[in-house]
Coordinates of C-alpha atoms and ligand atoms in Angstrom, one line a residue:
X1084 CA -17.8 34.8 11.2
X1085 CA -13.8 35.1 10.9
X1086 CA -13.1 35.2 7.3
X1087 CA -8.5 35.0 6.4
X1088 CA -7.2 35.9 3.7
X1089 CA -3.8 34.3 4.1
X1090 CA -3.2 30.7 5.9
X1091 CA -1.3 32.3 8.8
X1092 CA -4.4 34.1 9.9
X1093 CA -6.5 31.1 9.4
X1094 CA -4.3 29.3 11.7
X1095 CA -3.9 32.1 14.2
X1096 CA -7.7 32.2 14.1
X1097 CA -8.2 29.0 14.4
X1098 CA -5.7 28.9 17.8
X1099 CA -7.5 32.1 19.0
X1100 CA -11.1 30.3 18.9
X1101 CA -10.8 26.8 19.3
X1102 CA -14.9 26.8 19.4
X1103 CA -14.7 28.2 15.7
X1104 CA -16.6 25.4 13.2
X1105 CA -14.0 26.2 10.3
X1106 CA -16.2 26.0 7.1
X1107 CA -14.9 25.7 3.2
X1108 CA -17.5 25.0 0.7
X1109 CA -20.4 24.5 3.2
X1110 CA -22.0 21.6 0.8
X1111 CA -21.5 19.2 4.3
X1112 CA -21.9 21.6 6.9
X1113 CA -24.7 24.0 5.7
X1114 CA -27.5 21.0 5.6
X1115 CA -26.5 20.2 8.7
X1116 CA -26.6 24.5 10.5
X1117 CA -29.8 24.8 8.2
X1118 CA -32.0 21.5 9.5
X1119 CA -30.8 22.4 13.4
X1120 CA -28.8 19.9 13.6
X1121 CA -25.4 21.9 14.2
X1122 CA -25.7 25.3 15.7
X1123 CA -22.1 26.9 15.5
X1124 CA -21.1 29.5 17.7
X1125 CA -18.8 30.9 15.3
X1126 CA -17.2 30.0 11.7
X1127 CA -14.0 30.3 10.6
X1128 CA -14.4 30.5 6.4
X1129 CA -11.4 29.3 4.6
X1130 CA -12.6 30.4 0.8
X1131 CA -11.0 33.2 1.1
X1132 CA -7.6 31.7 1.6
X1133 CA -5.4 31.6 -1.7
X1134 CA -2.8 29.5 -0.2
X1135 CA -5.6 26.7 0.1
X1136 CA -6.6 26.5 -3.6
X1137 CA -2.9 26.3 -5.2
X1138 CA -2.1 22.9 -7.1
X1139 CA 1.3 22.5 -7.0
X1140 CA 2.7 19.4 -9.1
X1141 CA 6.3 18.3 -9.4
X1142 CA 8.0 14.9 -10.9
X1143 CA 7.2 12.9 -8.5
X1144 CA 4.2 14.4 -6.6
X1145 CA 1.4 16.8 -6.8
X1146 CA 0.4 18.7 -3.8
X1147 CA -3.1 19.9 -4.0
X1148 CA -4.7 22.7 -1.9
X1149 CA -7.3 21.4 0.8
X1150 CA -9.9 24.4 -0.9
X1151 CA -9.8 23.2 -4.7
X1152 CA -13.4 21.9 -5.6
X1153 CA -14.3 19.4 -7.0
X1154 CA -15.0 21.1 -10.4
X1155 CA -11.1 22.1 -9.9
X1156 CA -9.9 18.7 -9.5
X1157 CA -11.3 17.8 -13.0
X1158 CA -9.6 20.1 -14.8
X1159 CA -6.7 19.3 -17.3
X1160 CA -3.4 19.5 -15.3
X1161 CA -5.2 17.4 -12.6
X1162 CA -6.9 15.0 -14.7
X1163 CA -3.9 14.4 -16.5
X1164 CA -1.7 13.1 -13.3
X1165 CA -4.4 11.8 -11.2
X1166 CA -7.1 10.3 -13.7
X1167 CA -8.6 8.2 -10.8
X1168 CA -9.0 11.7 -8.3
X1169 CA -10.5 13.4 -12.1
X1170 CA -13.3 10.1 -12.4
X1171 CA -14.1 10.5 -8.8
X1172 CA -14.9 14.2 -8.7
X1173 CA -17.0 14.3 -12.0
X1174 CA -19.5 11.4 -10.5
X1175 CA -19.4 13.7 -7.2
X1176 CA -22.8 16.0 -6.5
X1177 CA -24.4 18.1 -9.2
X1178 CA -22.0 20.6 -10.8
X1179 CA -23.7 23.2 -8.1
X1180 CA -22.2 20.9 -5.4
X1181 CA -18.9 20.3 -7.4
X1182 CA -18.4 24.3 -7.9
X1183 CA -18.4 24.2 -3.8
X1184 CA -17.4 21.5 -2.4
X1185 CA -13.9 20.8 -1.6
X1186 CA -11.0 18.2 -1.5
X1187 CA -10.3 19.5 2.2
X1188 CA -14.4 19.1 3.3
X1189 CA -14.6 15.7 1.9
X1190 CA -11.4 14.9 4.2
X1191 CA -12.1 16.3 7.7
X1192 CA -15.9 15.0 7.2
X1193 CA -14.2 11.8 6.7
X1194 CA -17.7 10.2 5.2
X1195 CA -17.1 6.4 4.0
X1196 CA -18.8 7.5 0.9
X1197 CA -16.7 10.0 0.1
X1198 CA -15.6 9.9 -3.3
X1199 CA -12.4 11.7 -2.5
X1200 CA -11.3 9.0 -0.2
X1201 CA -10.8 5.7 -1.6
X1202 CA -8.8 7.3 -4.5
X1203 CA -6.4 9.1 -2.2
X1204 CA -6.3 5.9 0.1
X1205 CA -5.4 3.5 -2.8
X1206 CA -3.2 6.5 -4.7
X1207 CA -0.5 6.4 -0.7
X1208 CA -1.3 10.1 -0.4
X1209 CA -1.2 11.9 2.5
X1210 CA -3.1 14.8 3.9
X1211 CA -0.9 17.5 5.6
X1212 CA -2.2 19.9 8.6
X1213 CA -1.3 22.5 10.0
X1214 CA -2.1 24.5 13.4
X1215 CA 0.0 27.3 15.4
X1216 CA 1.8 24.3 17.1
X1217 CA 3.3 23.4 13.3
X1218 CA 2.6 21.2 10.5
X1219 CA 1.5 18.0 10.4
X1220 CA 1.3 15.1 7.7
X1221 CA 0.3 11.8 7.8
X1222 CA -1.3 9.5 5.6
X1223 CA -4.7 9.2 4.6
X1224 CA -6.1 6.3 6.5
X1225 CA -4.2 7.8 9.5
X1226 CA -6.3 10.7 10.0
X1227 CA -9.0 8.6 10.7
X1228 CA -10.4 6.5 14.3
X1229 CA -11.9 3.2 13.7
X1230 CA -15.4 5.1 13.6
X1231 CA -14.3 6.9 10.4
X1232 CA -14.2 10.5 12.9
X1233 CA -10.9 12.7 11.7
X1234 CA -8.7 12.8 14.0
X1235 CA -7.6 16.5 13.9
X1236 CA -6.2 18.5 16.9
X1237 CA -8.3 21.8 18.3
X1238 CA -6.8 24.7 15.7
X1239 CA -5.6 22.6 13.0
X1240 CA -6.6 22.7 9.6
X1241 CA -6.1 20.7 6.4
X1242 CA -4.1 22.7 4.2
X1243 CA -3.1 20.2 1.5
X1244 CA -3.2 17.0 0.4
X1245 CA 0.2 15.3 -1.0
X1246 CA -0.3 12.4 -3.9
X1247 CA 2.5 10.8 -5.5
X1248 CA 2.3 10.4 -9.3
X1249 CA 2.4 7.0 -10.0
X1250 CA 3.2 5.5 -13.8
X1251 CA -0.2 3.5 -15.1
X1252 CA -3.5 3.2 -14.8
X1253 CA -6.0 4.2 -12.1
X1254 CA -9.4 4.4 -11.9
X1255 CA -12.5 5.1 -9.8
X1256 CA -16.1 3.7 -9.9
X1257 CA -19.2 3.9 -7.8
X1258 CA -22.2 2.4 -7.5
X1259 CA -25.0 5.1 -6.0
X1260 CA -28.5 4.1 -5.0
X1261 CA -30.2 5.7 -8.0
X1262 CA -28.3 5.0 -10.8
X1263 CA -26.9 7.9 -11.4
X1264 CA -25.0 10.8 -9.5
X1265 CA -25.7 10.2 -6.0
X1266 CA -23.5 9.0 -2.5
X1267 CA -21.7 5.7 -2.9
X1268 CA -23.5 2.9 -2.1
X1269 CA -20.3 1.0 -2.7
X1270 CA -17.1 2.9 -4.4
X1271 CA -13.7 0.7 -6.1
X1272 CA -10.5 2.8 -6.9
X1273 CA -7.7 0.6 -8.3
X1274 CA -4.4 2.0 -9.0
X1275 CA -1.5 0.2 -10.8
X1276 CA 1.8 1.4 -11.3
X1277 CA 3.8 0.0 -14.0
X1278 CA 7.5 1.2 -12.8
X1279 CA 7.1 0.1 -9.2
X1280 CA 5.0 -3.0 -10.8
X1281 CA 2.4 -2.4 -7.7
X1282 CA -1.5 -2.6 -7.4
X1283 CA -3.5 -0.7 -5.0
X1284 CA -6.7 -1.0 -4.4
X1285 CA -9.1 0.5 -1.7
X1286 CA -13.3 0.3 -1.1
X1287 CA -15.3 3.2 -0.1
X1288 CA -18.5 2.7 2.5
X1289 CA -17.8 -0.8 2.9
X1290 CA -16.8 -0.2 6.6
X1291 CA -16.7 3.3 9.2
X1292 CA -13.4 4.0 7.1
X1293 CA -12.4 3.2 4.0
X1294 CA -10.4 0.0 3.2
X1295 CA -6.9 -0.6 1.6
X1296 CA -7.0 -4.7 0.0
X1297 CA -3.7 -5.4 -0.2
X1298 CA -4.3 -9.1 -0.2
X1299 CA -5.9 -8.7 -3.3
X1300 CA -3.3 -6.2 -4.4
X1301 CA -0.2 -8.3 -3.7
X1302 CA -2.0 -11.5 -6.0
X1303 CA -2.6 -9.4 -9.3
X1304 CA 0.5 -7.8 -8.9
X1305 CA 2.1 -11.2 -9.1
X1306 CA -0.2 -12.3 -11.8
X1307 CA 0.7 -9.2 -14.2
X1308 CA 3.0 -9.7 -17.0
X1309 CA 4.8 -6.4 -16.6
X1310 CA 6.9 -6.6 -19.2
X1311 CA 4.1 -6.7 -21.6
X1312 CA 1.4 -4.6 -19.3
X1313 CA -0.8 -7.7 -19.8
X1314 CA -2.9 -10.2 -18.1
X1315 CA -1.9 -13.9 -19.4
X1316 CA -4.5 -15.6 -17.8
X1317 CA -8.1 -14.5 -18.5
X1318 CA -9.7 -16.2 -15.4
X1319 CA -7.4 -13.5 -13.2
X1320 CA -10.4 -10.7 -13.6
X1321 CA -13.1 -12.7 -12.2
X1322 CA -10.1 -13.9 -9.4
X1323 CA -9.3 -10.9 -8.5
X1324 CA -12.8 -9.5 -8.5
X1325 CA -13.6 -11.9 -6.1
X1326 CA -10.9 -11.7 -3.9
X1327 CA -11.7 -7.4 -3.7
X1328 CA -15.1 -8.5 -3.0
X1329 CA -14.2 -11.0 -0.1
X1330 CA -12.1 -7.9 2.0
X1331 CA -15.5 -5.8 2.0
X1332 CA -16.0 -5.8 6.2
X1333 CA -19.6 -7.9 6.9
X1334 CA -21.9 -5.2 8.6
X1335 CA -25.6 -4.7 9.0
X1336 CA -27.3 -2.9 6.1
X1337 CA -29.5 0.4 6.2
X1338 CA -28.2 3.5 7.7
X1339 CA -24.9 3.1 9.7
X1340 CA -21.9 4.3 11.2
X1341 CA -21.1 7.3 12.5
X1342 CA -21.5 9.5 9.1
X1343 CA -25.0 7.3 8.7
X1344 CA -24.0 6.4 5.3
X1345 CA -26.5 4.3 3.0
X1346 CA -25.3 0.4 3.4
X1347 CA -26.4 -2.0 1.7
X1348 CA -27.0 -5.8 2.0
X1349 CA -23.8 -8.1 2.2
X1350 CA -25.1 -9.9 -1.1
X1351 CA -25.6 -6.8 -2.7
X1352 CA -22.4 -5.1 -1.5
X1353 CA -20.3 -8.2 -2.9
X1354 CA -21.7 -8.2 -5.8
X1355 CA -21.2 -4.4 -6.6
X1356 CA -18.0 -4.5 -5.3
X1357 CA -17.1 -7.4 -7.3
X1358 CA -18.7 -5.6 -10.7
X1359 CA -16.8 -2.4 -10.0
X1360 CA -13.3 -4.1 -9.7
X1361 CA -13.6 -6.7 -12.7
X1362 CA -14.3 -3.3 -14.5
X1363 CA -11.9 -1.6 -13.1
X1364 CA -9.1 -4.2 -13.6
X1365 CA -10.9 -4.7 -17.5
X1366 CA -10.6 -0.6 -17.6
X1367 CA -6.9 -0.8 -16.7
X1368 CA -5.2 -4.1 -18.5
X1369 CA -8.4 -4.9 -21.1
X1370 CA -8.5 -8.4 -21.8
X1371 CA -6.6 -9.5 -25.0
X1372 CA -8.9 -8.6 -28.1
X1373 CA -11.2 -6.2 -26.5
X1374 CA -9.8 -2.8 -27.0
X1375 CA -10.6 -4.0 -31.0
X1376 CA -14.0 -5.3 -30.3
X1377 CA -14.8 -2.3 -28.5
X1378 CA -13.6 0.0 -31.6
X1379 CA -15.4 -2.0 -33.8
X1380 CA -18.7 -1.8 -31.9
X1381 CA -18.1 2.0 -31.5
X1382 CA -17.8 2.0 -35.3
X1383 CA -21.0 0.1 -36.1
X1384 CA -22.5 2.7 -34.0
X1385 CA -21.2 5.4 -35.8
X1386 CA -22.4 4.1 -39.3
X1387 CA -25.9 3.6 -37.2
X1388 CA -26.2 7.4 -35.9
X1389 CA -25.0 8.3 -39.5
X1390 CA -27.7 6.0 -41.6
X1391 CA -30.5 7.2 -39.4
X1392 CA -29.3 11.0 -40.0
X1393 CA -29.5 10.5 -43.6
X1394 CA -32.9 7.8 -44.0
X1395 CA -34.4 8.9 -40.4
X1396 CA -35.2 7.2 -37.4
X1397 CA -37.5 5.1 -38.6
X1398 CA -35.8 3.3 -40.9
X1399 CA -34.2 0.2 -40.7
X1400 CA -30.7 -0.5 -39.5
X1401 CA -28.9 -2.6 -42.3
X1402 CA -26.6 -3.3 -39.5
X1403 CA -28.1 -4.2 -36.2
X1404 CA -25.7 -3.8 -33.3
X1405 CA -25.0 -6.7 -31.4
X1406 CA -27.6 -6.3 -28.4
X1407 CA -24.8 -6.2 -25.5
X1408 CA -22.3 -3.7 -25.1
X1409 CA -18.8 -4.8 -25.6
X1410 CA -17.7 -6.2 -22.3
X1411 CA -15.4 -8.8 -22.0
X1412 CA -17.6 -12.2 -21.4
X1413 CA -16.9 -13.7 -17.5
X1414 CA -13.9 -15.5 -17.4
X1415 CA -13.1 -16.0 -21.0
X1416 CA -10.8 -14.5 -23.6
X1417 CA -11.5 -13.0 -26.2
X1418 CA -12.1 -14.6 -29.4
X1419 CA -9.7 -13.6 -31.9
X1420 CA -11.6 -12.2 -35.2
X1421 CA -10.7 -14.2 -38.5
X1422 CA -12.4 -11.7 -41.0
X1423 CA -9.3 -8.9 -40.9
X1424 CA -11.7 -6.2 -39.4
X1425 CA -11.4 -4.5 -36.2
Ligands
LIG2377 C1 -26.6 17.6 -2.7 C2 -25.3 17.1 -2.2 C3 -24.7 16.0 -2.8 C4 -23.5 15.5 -2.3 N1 -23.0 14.4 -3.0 C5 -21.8 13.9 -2.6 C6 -21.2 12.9 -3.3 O1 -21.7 12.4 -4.3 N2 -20.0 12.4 -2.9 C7 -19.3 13.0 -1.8 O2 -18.2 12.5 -1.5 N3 -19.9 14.0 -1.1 C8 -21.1 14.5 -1.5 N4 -21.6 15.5 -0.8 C9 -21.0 16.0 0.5 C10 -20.1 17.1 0.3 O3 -20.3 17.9 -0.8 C11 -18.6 16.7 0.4 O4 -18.3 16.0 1.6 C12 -17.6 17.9 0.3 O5 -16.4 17.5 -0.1 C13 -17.5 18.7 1.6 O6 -16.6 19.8 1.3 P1 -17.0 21.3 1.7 O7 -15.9 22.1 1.3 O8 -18.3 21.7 1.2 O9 -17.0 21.1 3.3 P2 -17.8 22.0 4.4 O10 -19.3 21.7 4.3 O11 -17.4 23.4 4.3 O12 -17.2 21.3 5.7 C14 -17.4 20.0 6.0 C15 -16.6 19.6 7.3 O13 -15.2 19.7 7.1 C16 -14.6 20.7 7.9 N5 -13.6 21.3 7.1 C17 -13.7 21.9 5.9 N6 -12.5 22.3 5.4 C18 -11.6 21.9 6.3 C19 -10.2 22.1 6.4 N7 -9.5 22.6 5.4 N8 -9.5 21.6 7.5 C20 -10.2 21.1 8.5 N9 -11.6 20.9 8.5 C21 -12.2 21.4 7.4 C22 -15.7 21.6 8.4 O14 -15.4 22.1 9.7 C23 -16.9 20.6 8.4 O15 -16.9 19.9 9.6 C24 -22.9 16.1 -1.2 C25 -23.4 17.2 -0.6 C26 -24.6 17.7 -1.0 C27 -25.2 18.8 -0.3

């Protein structure tokens, strides 16, 4: 076991013994060594590598260390820039698994589920590399061959990953098998950037690698009032829902591709798909109307929690809460509220 302590050893370590299996956080590699699956002839460990766990952010882009966990990449500085990269890491793992693994593991394993992935695809960022023969940098989707394997050269390692800072909204949501944390079943990140009036959006395990919809994309962008950061026409969520829904690639379901990711049905997979980007799009330009009908639900709910702290639990609510949470109904607007409140 080779364990650097500076990114120039790494490398010349890495050139030294090509047969090295570099590991970071070992949350991919370590089930694999410990059920005899992998049996490694040497490691190369990179935690021990300051260089790799530096955030470095400027105007225009923030360069993040391959080695930052996942419980790095939701802290404040981070979250603040990229919200979408923040959302992803806290649905990935357990907080055990976040404390370990890493934004450069979640890369080279290349995983369609990975949570990393779809954000960075749909964000334009690029991962940069680096071996004894120089750096490297290309983008995301480029590391990848059409089975979703990273392309990276004997030696090389991924030291960083670039991301632009883009001005908007972004956001990240998964669907997992059990409801709760768990590996994508289907993942949406969606990415809109009000100065270069652009949308982004890219799917994770809907295909070997993860997918870019630009169609999609290119039609909201051109349905956005961006003068006004609006949506005019309420029937453009369940649109453009559909139309995210309709890029997911048509493949058998159960265990597939070269990672053996979970897949699921191509009803099923639509349908997720097409839930996670009406929310996401709802998430990033809400529907005229709803921001106040969600305030005014939250504050009904408040008053509940109150009342039942002061009569108990048992007592009755003078003011049921309307049974459905406050989303915004398919394909209609808003009601506008007559009564002044909200
Ligand atoms: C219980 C559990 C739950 C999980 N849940 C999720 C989940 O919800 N979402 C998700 O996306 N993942 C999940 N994972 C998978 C895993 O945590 C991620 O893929 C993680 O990002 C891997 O990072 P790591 O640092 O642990 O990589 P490691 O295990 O150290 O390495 C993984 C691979 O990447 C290579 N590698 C690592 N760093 C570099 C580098 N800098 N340059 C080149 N190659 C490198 C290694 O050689 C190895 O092949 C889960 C894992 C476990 C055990």
């Amino acid at each position: 076991v080779a364990l650097p302590v500076s990114l120039d050893e790494a490398v010349s370590v890495a050139d030294a013994r090509p047969d090295a299996t570099l590991i970071a956080g070992g949350t991919d590699l370590m089930p694999r060594i410990n059920a005899g699956r992998l049996l490694p002839s040497s490691l190369l460990c990179l935690a021990g590598v300051p260089d790799l766990r530096a955030v470095w952010p400027s105007e225009d882009e923030i360069v993040l260390g391959a080695g930052l966990t996942f419980a790095e990449l939701m802290d404040r500085q981070v979250a603040a820039l990229l919200p979408a990269l923040a959302q992803a890491a806290r649905t990935l793992g357990t907080p055990q698994v976040r404390g370990q693994a890493t934004i450069g593991g979640n890369l080279a394993t290349g995983a369609p589920d990975g949570d990393a992935l779809p954000v960075l695809v749909a964000l334009g960022a690029e991962v940069v590399c680096r071996s004894v023969r120089g750096w490297r940098q290309v983008p995301v989707l480029d590391l990848y061959d059409r089975a979703g394997g990273a392309r990276l050269e004997p030696g090389e390692l991924i030291t960083s990953v670039r991301v632009p800072v883009t001005g908007g909204m972004q956001s990240f949501l998964k669907i997992t098998s059990s409801g709760g944390a768990g590996r994508a079943v289907v993942s949406v990140s969606l990415v809109i950037d009000l100065e270069r009036r652009t949308v982004s959006c890219a799917l994770g395990n809907t295909a070997p690698v993860v997918q870019r919809c630009d169609h999609a994309g290119h039609w909201l962008a051109a349905q956005v009032d961006w003068e006004a950061s609006a949506i005019p026409d309420p029937r453009t969520y369940e649109t453009f829902a559909r139309l995210v829904a309709e890029s997911a690639a048509d493949r058998p379901a159960g265990q597939g591709g070269a990672h053996g990711t979970w897949w699921a049905d191509a009803d099923y997979q639509r349908r997720a798909v097409e839930v996670c980007a009406r929310r996401a799009l709802v998430r990033a330009l809400p529907p005229v109307g709803w921001l106040e009908q969600v305030r005014r639900y939250q504050g009904q709910a408040e008053f509940q929690r109150n009342m039942r702290r002061v009569l108990g639990p048992d007592a009755a609510s003078p003011t049921p809460l309307e049974p459905a949470p406050p989303l915004p109904p398919a394909g209609a607007r808003m009601p506008a509220r007559t009564d002044g409140v909200g």
